[in-house]
XYZ file of C-alpha atoms in Angstrom:
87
model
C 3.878 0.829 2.777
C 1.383 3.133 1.020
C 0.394 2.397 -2.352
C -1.589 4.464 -3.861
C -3.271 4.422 -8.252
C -2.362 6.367 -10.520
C -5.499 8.498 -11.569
C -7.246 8.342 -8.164
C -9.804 5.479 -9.403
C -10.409 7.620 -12.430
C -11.250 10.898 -11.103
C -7.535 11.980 -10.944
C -5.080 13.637 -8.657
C -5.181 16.954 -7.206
C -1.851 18.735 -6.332
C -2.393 22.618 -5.834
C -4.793 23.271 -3.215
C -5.245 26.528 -4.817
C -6.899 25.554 -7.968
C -10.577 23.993 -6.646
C -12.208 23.693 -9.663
C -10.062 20.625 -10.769
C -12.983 17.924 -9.544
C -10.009 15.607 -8.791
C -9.269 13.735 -5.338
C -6.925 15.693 -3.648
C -2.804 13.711 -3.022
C -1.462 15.033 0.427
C -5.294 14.549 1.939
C -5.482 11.224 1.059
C -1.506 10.531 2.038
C -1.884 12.161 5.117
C -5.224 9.863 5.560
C -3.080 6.880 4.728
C -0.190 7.827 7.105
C -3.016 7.543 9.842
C -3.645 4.290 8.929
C 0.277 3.102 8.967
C 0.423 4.222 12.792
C -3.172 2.502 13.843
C -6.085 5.123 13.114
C -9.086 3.262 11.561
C -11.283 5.509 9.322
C -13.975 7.616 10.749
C -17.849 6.965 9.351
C -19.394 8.934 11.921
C -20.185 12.547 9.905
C -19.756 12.375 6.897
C -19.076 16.542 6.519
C -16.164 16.161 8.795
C -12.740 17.319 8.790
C -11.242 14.692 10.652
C -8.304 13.624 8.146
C -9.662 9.984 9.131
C -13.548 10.658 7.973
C -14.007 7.467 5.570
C -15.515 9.618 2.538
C -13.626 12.042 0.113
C -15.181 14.104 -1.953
C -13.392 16.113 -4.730
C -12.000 19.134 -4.381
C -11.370 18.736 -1.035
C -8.409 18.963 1.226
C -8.322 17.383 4.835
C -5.286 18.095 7.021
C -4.619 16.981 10.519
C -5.954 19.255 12.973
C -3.212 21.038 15.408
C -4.582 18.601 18.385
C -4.199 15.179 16.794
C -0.754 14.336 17.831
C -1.303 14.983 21.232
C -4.931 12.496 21.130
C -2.722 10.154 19.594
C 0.821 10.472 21.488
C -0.493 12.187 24.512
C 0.481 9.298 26.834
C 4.316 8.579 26.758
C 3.558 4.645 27.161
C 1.302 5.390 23.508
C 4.564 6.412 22.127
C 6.646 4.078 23.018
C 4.556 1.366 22.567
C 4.386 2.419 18.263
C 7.939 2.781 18.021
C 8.508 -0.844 19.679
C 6.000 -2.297 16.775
């Protein structure tokens, strides 16, 4: 389950990509974030200027989304998969 507020603790939701001059937090980044979480991806504190949709700080006005690569890293072993679907 992902629950998320509803004004993005106060700064507000972003939900056009094209409009970046909203200085709210931006929905699919932060669902997609979440999503990692719900199959076992802990956040990422390492750079904070990172793209990673697991980096542990949003800014505003900014839109993270997974990079073309990350399913493989994360289901590139067939015993990976199958081990997530039997949880």
């Amino acid at each position: 389950t992902i629950t998320l507020d509803i004004n993005a603790a106060g700064y507000g939701w972003q939900l056009d990509s094209t409009d970046q001059l909203t200085n709210r937090i931006d929905l699919l980044t932060v669902i997609n974030h979440e999503m990692g979480h719900a199959i076992g991806l802990e956040d990422d504190y390492s750079d904070p200027d990172s793209d990673d949709i697991m980096n542990g700080w949003l800014s505003i006005n900014t839109r993270r989304m997974p990079a073309a690569g990350d399913l493989d890293v994360i289901f590139g072993e067939d015993e990976d998969l199958k081990n997530l679907l039997a949880s």
